[in-house]
mmCIF file of C-alpha atoms in Angstrom:
data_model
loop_
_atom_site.group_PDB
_atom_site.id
_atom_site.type_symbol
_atom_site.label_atom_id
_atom_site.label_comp_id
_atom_site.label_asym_id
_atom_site.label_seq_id
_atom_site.Cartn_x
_atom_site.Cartn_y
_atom_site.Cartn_z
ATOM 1 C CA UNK H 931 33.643 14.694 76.915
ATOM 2 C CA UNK H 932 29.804 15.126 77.179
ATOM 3 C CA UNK H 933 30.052 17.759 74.958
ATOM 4 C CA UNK H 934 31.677 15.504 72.363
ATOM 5 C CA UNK H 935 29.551 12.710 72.328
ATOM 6 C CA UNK H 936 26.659 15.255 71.631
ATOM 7 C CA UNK H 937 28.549 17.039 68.850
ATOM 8 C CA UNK H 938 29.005 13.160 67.387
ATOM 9 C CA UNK H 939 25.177 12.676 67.705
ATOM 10 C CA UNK H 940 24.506 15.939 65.987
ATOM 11 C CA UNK H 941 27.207 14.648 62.891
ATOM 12 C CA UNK H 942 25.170 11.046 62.896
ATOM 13 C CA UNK H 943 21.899 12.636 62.689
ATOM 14 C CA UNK H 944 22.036 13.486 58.838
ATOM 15 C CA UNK H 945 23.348 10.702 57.734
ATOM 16 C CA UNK H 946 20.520 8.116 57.680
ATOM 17 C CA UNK H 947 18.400 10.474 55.507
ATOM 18 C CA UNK H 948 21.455 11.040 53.151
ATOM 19 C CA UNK H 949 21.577 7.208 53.449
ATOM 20 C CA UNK H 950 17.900 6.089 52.271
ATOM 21 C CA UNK H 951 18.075 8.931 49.795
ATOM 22 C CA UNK H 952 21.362 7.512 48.340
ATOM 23 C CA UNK H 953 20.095 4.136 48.126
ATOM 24 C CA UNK H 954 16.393 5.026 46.239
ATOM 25 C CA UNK H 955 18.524 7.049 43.821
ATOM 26 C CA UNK H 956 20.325 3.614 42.983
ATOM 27 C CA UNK H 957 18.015 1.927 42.757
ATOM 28 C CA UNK H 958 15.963 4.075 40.198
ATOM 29 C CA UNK H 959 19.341 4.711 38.236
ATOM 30 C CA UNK H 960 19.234 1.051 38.742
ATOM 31 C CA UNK H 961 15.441 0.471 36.787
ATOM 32 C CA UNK H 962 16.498 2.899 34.118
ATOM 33 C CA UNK H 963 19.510 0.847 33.016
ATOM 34 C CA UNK H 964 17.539 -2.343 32.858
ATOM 35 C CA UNK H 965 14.631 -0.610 30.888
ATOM 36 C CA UNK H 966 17.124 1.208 28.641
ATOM 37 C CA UNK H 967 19.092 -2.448 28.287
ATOM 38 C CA UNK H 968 15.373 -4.407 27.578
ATOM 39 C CA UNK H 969 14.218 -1.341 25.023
ATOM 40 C CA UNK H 970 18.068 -2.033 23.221
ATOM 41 C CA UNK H 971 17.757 -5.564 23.734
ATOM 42 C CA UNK H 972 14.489 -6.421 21.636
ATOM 43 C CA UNK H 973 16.277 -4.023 18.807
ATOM 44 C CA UNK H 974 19.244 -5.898 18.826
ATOM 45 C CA UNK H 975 17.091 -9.403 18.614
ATOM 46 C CA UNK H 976 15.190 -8.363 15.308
ATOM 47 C CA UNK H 977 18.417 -9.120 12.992
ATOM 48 C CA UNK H 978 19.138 -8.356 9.410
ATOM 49 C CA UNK H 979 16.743 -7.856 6.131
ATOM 50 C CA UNK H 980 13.667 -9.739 5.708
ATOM 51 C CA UNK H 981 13.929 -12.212 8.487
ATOM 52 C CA UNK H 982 13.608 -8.625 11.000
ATOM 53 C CA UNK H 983 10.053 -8.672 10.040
ATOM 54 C CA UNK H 984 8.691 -12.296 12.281
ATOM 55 C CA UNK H 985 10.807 -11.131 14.980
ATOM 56 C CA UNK H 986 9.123 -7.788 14.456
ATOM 57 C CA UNK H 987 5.418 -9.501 14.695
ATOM 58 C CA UNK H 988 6.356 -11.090 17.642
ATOM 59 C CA UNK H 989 7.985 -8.182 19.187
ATOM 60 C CA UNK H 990 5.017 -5.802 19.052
ATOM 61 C CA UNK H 991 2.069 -8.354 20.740
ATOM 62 C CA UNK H 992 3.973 -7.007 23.545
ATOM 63 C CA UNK H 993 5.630 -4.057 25.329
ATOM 64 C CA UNK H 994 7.970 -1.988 22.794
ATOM 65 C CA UNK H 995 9.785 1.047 23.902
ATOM 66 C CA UNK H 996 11.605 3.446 22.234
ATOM 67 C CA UNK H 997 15.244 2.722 22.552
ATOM 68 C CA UNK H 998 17.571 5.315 23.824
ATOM 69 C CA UNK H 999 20.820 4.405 21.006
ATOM 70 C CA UNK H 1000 20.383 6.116 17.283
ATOM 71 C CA UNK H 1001 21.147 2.642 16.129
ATOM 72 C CA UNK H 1002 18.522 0.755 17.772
ATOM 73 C CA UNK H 1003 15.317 3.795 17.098
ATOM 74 C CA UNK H 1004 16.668 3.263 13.249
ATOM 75 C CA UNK H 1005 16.291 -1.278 13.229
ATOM 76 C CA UNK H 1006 12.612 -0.401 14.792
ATOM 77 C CA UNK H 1007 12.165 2.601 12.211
ATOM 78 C CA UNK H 1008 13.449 0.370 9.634
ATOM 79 C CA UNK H 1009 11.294 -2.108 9.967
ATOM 80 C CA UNK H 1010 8.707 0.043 10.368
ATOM 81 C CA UNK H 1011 9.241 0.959 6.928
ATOM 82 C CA UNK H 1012 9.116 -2.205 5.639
ATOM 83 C CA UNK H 1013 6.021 -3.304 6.973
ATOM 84 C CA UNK H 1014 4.428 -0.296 5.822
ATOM 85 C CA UNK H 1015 4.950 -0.924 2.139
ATOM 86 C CA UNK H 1016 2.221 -0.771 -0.359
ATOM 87 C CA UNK H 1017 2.567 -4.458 -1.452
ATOM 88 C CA UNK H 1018 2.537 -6.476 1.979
ATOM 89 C CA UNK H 1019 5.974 -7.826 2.891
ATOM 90 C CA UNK H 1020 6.086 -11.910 2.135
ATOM 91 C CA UNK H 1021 6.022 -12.260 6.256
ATOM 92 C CA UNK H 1022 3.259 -10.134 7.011
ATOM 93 C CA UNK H 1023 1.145 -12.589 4.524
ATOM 94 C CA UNK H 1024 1.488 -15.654 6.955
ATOM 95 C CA UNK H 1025 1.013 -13.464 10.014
ATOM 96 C CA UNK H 1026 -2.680 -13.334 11.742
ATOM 97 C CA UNK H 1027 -5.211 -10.465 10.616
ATOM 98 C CA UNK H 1028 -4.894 -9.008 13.604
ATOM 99 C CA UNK H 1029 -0.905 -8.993 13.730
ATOM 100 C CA UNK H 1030 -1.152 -7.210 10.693
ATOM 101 C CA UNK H 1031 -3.596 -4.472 11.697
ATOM 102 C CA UNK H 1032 -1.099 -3.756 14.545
ATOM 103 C CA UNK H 1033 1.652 -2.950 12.378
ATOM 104 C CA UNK H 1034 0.459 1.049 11.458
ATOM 105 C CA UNK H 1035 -0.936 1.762 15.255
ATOM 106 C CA UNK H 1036 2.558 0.633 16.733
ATOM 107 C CA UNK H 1037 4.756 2.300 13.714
ATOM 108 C CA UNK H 1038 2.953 6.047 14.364
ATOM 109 C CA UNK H 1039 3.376 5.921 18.399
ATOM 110 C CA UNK H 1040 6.949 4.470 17.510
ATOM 111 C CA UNK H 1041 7.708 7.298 14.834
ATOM 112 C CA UNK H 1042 5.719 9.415 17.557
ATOM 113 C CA UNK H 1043 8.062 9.109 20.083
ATOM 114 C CA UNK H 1044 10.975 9.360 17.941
ATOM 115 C CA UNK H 1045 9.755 12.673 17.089
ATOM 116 C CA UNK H 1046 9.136 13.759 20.150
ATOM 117 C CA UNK H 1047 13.139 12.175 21.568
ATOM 118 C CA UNK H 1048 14.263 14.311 18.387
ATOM 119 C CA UNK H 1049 12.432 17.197 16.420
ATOM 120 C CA UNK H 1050 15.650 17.171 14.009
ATOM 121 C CA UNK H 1051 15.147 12.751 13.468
ATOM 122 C CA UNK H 1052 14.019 13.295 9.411
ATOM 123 C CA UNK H 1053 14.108 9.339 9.366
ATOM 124 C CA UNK H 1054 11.371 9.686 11.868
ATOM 125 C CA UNK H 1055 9.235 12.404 10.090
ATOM 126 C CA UNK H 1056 8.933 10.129 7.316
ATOM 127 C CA UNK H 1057 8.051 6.933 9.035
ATOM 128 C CA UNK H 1058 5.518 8.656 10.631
ATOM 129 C CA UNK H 1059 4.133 9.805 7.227
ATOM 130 C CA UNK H 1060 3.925 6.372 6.214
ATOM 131 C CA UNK H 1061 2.025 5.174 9.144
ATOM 132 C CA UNK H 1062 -0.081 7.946 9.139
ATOM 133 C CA UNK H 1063 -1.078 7.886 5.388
ATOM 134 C CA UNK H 1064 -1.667 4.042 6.067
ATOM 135 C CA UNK H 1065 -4.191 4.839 8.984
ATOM 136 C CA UNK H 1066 -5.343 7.525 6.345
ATOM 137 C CA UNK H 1067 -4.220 10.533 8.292
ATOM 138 C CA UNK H 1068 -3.455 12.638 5.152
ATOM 139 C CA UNK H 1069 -3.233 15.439 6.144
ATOM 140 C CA UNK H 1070 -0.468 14.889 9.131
ATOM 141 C CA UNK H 1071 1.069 12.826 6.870
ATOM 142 C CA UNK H 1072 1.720 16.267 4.859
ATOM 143 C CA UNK H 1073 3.180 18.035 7.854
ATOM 144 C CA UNK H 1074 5.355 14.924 8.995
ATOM 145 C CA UNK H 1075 6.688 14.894 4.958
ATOM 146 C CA UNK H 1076 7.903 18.629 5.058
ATOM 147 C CA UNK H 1077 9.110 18.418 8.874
ATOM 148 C CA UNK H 1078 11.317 15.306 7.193
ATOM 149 C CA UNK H 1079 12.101 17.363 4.447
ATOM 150 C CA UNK H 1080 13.316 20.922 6.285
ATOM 151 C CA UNK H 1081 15.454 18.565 8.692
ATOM 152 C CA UNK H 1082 17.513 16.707 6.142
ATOM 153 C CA UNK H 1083 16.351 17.867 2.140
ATOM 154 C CA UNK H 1084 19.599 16.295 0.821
ATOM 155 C CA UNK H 1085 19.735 12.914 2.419
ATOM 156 C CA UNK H 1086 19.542 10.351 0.163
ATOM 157 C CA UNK H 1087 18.361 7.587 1.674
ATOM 158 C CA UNK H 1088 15.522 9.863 3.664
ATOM 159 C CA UNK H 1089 14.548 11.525 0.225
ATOM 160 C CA UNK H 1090 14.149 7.938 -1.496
ATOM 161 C CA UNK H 1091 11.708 6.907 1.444
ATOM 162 C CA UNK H 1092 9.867 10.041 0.960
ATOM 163 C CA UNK H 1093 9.983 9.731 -2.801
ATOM 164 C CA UNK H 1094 8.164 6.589 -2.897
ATOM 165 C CA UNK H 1095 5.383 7.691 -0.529
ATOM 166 C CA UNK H 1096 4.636 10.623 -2.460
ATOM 167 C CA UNK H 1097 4.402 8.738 -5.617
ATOM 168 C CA UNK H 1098 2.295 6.554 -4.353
ATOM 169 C CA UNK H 1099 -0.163 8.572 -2.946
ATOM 170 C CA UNK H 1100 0.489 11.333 -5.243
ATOM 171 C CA UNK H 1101 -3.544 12.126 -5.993
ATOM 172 C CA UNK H 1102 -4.365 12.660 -2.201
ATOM 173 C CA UNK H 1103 -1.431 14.904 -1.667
ATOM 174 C CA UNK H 1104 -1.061 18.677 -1.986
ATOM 175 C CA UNK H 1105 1.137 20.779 -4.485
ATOM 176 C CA UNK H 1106 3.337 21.890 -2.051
ATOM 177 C CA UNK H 1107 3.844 17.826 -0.880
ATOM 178 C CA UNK H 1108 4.214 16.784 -4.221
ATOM 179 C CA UNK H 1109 7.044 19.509 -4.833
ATOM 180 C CA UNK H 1110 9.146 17.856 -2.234
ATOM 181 C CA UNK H 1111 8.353 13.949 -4.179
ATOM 182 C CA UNK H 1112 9.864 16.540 -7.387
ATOM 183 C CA UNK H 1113 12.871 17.899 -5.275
ATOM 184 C CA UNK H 1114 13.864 14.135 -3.542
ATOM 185 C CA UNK H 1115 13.429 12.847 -7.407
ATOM 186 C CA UNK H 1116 16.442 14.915 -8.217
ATOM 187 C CA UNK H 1117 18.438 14.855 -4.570
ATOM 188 C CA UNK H 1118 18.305 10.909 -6.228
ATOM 189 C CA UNK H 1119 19.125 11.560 -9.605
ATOM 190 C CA UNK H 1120 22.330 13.140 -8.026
ATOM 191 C CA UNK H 1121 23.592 10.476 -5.809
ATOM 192 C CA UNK H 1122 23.925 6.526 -6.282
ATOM 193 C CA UNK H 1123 20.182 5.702 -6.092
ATOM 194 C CA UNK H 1124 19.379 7.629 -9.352
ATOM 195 C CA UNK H 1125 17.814 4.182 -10.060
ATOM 196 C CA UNK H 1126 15.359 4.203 -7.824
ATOM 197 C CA UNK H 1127 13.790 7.456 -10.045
ATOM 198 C CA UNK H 1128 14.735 5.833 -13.296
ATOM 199 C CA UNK H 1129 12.947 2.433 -12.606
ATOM 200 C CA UNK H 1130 10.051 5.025 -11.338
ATOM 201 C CA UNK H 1131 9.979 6.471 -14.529
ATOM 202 C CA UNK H 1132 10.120 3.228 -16.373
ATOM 203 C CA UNK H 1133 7.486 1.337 -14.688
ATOM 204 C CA UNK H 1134 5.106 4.236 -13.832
ATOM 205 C CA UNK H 1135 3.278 6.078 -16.947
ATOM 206 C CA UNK H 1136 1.625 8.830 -14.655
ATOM 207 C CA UNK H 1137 4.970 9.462 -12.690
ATOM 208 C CA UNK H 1138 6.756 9.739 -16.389
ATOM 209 C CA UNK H 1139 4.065 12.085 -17.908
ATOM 210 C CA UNK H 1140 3.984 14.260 -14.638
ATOM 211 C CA UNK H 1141 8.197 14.756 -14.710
ATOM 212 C CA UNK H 1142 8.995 15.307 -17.709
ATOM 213 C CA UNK H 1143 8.960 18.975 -17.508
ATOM 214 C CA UNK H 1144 10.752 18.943 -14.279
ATOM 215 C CA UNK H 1145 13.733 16.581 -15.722
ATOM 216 C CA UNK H 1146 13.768 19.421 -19.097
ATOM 217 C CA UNK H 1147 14.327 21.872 -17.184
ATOM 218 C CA UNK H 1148 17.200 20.394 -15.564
ATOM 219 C CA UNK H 1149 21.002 21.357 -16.757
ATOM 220 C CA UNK H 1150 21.916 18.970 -19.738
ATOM 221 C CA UNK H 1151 24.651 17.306 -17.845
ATOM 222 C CA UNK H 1152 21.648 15.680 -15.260
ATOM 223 C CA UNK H 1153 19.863 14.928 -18.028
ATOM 224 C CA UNK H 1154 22.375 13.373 -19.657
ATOM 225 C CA UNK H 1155 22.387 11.318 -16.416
ATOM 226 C CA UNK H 1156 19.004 10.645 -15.679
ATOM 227 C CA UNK H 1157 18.415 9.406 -19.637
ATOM 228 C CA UNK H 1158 21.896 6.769 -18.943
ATOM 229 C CA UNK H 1159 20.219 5.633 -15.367
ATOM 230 C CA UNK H 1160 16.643 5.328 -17.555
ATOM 231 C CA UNK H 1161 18.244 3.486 -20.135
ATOM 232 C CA UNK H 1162 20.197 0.457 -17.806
ATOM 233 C CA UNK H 1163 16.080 -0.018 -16.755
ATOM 234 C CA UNK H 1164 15.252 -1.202 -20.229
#
């Protein structure tokens, strides 16, 4: 009997380790669900088109992490994008100075950490670029544009962001950069947003000078294309 109350000691002994180390696990997995939950959360709140862009403002005075869905990374990227654009966004004119200087710092460690979640996020890449050319980091702009462009050359909707950055900074970027700008122009002309290269060419004399070789030496049946899409513009 002796011996089996010490053989029940020995079996108890374990347990209150196993027990504490049971309970911290929990309670991390615990703190990674509600940071994962807050990160989708403040995604979630920024809503739908325009009106994303005050919730945006708002959002970034604070704490913003990377969320861990593909859905909530792209409302943060896409807004990104939008209040990176050349001509500020109507919101960003009624926010404060220094609201607006926070926008590019926040969008390249955002982009940044997409990157680093993802090598293959080309969505990311270009984001990136467009932070970094507004913080006028040229030159890793360049290498964020072809990273974007080896990890998805075909995707529309990436190629027509990266289209528009390289045509607007198209005198501060290399040959090499400025042949991806030629090969998203006609990954575009392809697809439905064949507009977005025809109201280019319509609207932009140095973009229509510079590509009219590369739209000659297309096959006749995109050019055909390209001169319908050019003509709706008019």
């Amino acid at each position: 009997m002796c011996q089996l109350n010490v053989l029940k000691n020995e079996m108890q002994k374990p347990q209150k380790p196993l027990i504490w180390t049971l309970l911290a696990a929990s309670i991390c997995v615990s703190g990674l669900g509600i940071f994962a939950l807050r990160a989708e959360a403040t995604a979630s709140a920024m809503g739908s088109g325009s009106t994303r862009l005050s919730q945006f403002v708002q959002a970034i005075e604070g704490e913003v992490k990377l969320p861990l869905s593909v859905e909530g990374r792209r409302v943060l990227l896409d807004t990104c994008e939008m209040g990176l654009q050349p001509s500020l966004p109507l919101l960003l004119r009624f926010a404060s100075i220094e609201q607006r200087q926070m926008v590019a710092p926040f969008c390249t460690d955002l982009a940044q950490s997409a990157v680093e979640a993802s090598k293959a996020d080309s969505y990311a890449w270009a984001i990136l670029a467009m932070a970094q050319i507004r913080s006028g980091d040229v030159a890793s702009a360049e290498h964020s544009l072809i990273r974007s462009s080896l990890t998805a050359p075909t995707e529309a909707w990436i190629a027509r962001t990266r289209f528009e950055l390289i045509q607007d900074n198209y005198d501060h970027l290399s040959q090499d950069v400025r042949g991806i700008g030629d090969a998203d122009a006609l990954v575009l002309i392809d697809g439905r947003l064949g507009s977005v290269v025809a109201r280019r060419y319509v609207a932009d004399a140095g973009f229509r000078q510079r590509s009219e070789a590369l739209f000659e030496s297309q096959p006749e049946q995109v050019q055909r294309r390209f001169l319908s899409l050019v003509r709706r513009q008019i």
